CSV table of C-alpha atoms in Angstrom, one decimal:
chain,number,residue,atom,x,y,z
A,1,VAL,CA,-14.7,-0.8,5.2
A,2,TYR,CA,-15.4,-3.6,2.8
A,3,GLY,CA,-16.8,-4.7,-0.6
A,4,PHE,CA,-16.3,-2.2,-3.4
A,5,LEU,CA,-14.6,-1.7,-6.7
A,6,TRP,CA,-12.3,1.3,-7.1
A,7,GLY,CA,-10.6,2.4,-10.3
A,8,GLY,CA,-9.8,5.0,-12.9
A,9,SER,CA,-8.4,5.7,-16.4
A,10,SER,CA,-5.4,7.4,-17.9
A,11,GLY,CA,-3.7,10.0,-15.6
A,12,THR,CA,-6.2,9.6,-12.9
A,13,GLY,CA,-5.6,8.4,-9.3
A,14,TRP,CA,-8.1,6.6,-7.2
A,15,ASN,CA,-8.0,5.9,-3.5
A,16,LEU,CA,-9.8,5.2,-0.3
A,17,VAL,CA,-8.4,6.9,2.8
A,18,LEU,CA,-9.2,6.3,6.5
A,19,THR,CA,-7.1,8.5,8.9
A,20,ALA,CA,-5.5,7.6,12.2
A,21,TYR,CA,-2.6,8.6,14.5
A,22,TYR,CA,-0.6,5.8,15.8
A,23,SER,CA,2.0,4.4,18.3
A,24,LEU,CA,1.1,0.8,17.2
A,25,ILE,CA,-1.1,-0.3,14.4
A,26,ALA,CA,-2.1,-3.8,13.5
A,27,GLY,CA,-4.1,-4.2,10.4
A,28,ARG,CA,-5.2,-6.1,7.4
A,29,PHE,CA,-5.9,-5.1,3.8
A,30,ARG,CA,-7.7,-7.5,1.5
A,31,PHE,CA,-7.9,-6.7,-2.2
A,32,LYS,CA,-7.8,-8.2,-5.7
A,33,THR,CA,-5.8,-6.7,-8.5
A,34,GLY,CA,-7.5,-6.1,-11.8
A,35,SER,CA,-7.1,-8.0,-15.1
A,36,ASP,CA,-4.4,-5.6,-16.3
A,37,ILE,CA,-1.5,-4.3,-14.2
A,38,THR,CA,0.6,-2.9,-17.0
A,39,ASN,CA,1.3,0.9,-16.8
A,40,THR,CA,0.1,0.9,-13.3
A,41,ARG,CA,1.2,2.1,-9.8
A,42,LEU,CA,-0.4,0.5,-6.8
A,43,HIS,CA,-0.1,1.6,-3.2
A,44,CYS,CA,-1.4,-0.2,-0.1
A,45,GLY,CA,-0.7,1.1,3.4
A,46,LEU,CA,-0.7,4.2,5.5
A,47,PHE,CA,0.0,7.6,3.9
A,48,SER,CA,0.1,11.3,5.0
A,49,ALA,CA,-0.9,12.7,1.6
A,50,GLU,CA,-2.5,11.6,-1.6
A,51,THR,CA,0.4,11.5,-4.0
A,52,PHE,CA,-0.3,8.1,-5.6
A,53,ASN,CA,0.5,9.2,-9.2
A,54,ASP,CA,4.2,8.7,-8.6
A,55,ASP,CA,6.5,5.8,-7.7
A,56,VAL,CA,7.6,7.0,-4.3
A,57,GLY,CA,4.4,8.0,-2.5
A,58,ALA,CA,3.3,10.4,0.1
A,59,LEU,CA,5.4,12.7,2.4
A,60,HIS,CA,5.2,10.2,5.3
A,61,HIS,CA,4.1,6.6,4.6
A,62,THR,CA,4.6,3.0,5.1
A,63,GLY,CA,3.2,0.1,3.1
A,64,LEU,CA,3.5,-1.8,-0.1
A,65,VAL,CA,4.0,-0.3,-3.5
A,66,PHE,CA,4.2,-1.7,-7.0
A,67,SER,CA,5.0,0.2,-10.2
A,68,SER,CA,5.1,-1.5,-13.5
A,69,VAL,CA,6.1,1.9,-14.8
A,70,ARG,CA,9.3,1.7,-12.7
A,71,GLY,CA,9.8,-1.9,-13.7
A,72,ASP,CA,8.8,-3.7,-10.5
A,73,VAL,CA,7.9,-7.3,-10.5
A,74,ASN,CA,7.5,-7.8,-6.8
A,75,TRP,CA,5.7,-5.9,-4.1
A,76,GLN,CA,8.1,-3.4,-2.5
A,77,LEU,CA,7.9,-2.7,1.3
A,78,THR,CA,8.3,1.1,1.6
A,79,SER,CA,8.5,3.7,4.3
A,80,LYS,CA,9.3,7.4,4.3
A,81,ASP,CA,10.0,9.7,7.2
A,82,GLY,CA,9.0,12.9,5.4
A,83,THR,CA,12.3,13.2,3.5
A,84,THR,CA,13.8,9.9,2.6
A,85,ALA,CA,12.0,6.9,1.1
A,86,ARG,CA,13.4,3.4,1.1
A,87,LEU,CA,12.3,0.3,-0.7
A,88,LEU,CA,12.7,-3.3,0.4
A,89,ASP,CA,11.8,-6.1,-2.0
A,90,SER,CA,9.2,-8.4,-0.4
A,91,GLY,CA,9.9,-11.3,-2.8
A,92,VAL,CA,6.2,-11.6,-3.6
A,93,VAL,CA,5.3,-11.3,-7.2
A,94,VAL,CA,2.5,-9.0,-8.2
A,95,ALA,CA,0.1,-10.6,-10.6
A,96,ALA,CA,-3.2,-9.6,-12.4
A,97,ASN,CA,-6.5,-11.1,-11.1
A,98,THR,CA,-4.9,-12.0,-7.8
A,99,ARG,CA,-6.3,-11.7,-4.3
A,100,TYR,CA,-3.9,-10.3,-1.6
A,101,VAL,CA,-4.2,-10.4,2.1
A,102,VAL,CA,-1.7,-8.0,3.6
A,103,ASP,CA,-1.1,-8.1,7.4
A,104,TYR,CA,0.6,-5.1,9.0
A,105,ARG,CA,2.3,-4.5,12.3
A,106,ILE,CA,3.6,-0.9,12.6
A,107,THR,CA,5.5,0.7,15.5
A,108,PRO,CA,7.4,4.0,15.7
A,109,THR,CA,10.6,2.1,14.9
A,110,GLN,CA,9.6,-0.7,12.4
A,111,VAL,CA,7.1,-1.9,9.9
A,112,SER,CA,6.4,-5.6,9.4
A,113,ILE,CA,4.3,-7.0,6.6
A,114,SER,CA,3.1,-10.5,5.7
A,115,ILE,CA,1.5,-11.1,2.3
A,116,ASN,CA,-0.9,-14.0,1.9
A,117,GLY,CA,0.2,-15.6,5.1
A,118,GLY,CA,3.8,-15.7,4.1
A,119,ALA,CA,6.9,-14.9,6.0
A,120,TRP,CA,7.0,-11.5,7.7
A,121,THR,CA,9.2,-8.8,6.1
A,122,THR,CA,10.5,-6.2,8.5
A,123,LYS,CA,11.9,-2.7,7.7
A,124,THR,CA,13.5,-0.5,10.3
A,125,THR,CA,14.8,2.5,8.2
A,126,ASN,CA,13.0,5.8,7.7
A,127,PRO,CA,9.6,5.0,9.4
A,128,PRO,CA,6.9,7.7,9.2
A,129,GLY,CA,6.6,10.2,12.1
A,130,THR,CA,4.2,9.2,14.9
A,131,ALA,CA,2.8,12.8,15.2
A,132,ILE,CA,1.7,12.7,11.6
A,133,PRO,CA,-1.9,11.6,10.8
A,134,LEU,CA,-1.7,8.7,8.4
A,135,GLY,CA,-4.6,7.6,6.2
A,136,ALA,CA,-5.1,3.9,5.4
A,137,ALA,CA,-5.3,3.5,1.7
A,138,ILE,CA,-5.4,1.1,-1.2
A,139,ALA,CA,-4.8,3.3,-4.2
A,140,GLY,CA,-3.5,3.4,-7.7
A,141,CYS,CA,-2.8,5.3,-10.8
A,142,THR,CA,-2.4,4.3,-14.5
A,143,THR,CA,-0.6,5.9,-17.3
A,144,ALA,CA,-2.5,3.9,-19.9
A,145,ALA,CA,-5.3,5.1,-22.1
A,146,SER,CA,-7.6,2.4,-20.8
A,147,SER,CA,-8.9,2.0,-17.2
A,148,ARG,CA,-7.4,-0.1,-14.4
A,149,HIS,CA,-9.1,-1.2,-11.2
A,150,VAL,CA,-8.6,-2.9,-7.8
A,151,LEU,CA,-11.4,-4.7,-6.0
A,152,VAL,CA,-11.2,-3.7,-2.3
A,153,GLU,CA,-12.5,-6.5,-0.1
A,154,ASP,CA,-11.9,-4.9,3.3
A,155,ILE,CA,-9.5,-2.8,5.5
A,156,THR,CA,-9.2,-3.5,9.2
A,157,LEU,CA,-7.0,-1.4,11.5
A,158,GLN,CA,-6.4,-1.5,15.2
A,159,CYS,CA,-4.6,1.6,16.6
A,160,TYR,CA,-3.1,1.5,20.1
C-alpha cells in the first residue's frame, strides 16, 4: 500500500488496516505527520481492533503510539496482550511535518522497532497473542475542532 493522505476532524478516527496472522513479522511503515499534531492521537503498528480514539489502543496490539492529549513528547513503543498494555519511551520526539520510517521485527516474545534508522528499541512484556489476527495500521484521532492528517507513503509487511 502506498501514496495517499488519510485524515479527519474532531472526534473522528481514521485508519488503514491490512490484516495478517503471524509468528514472525518484519515490516516498514513510512509516513509523514501533518502540520498540526496538537490534540492528536497517532497509532502505527499491528492492532486487533479499531480503537484508535483512546490513548491505549486495541485489545491486542503492538507498535508506536503518540498522544499529545496524554502529554507525550516522544513515540511510545506499546504492546498489549488482550488485557495489559505497557508503554516504553522510544526517545524519539514526535514533530509536525516530519517523515518517519518505522522498521518492525515482531515475534511471539518480543517487539523491536527502529525509527528513522536509529537504534532498535526492544520490548518483551505483554506481546499480542499469535492466534489473534492483527491489522497493520497507521491511524489517528483528534479532539480538536479542526482536521488533522497523516500522509501515508507506504506499508510493507513480511509474515513468516
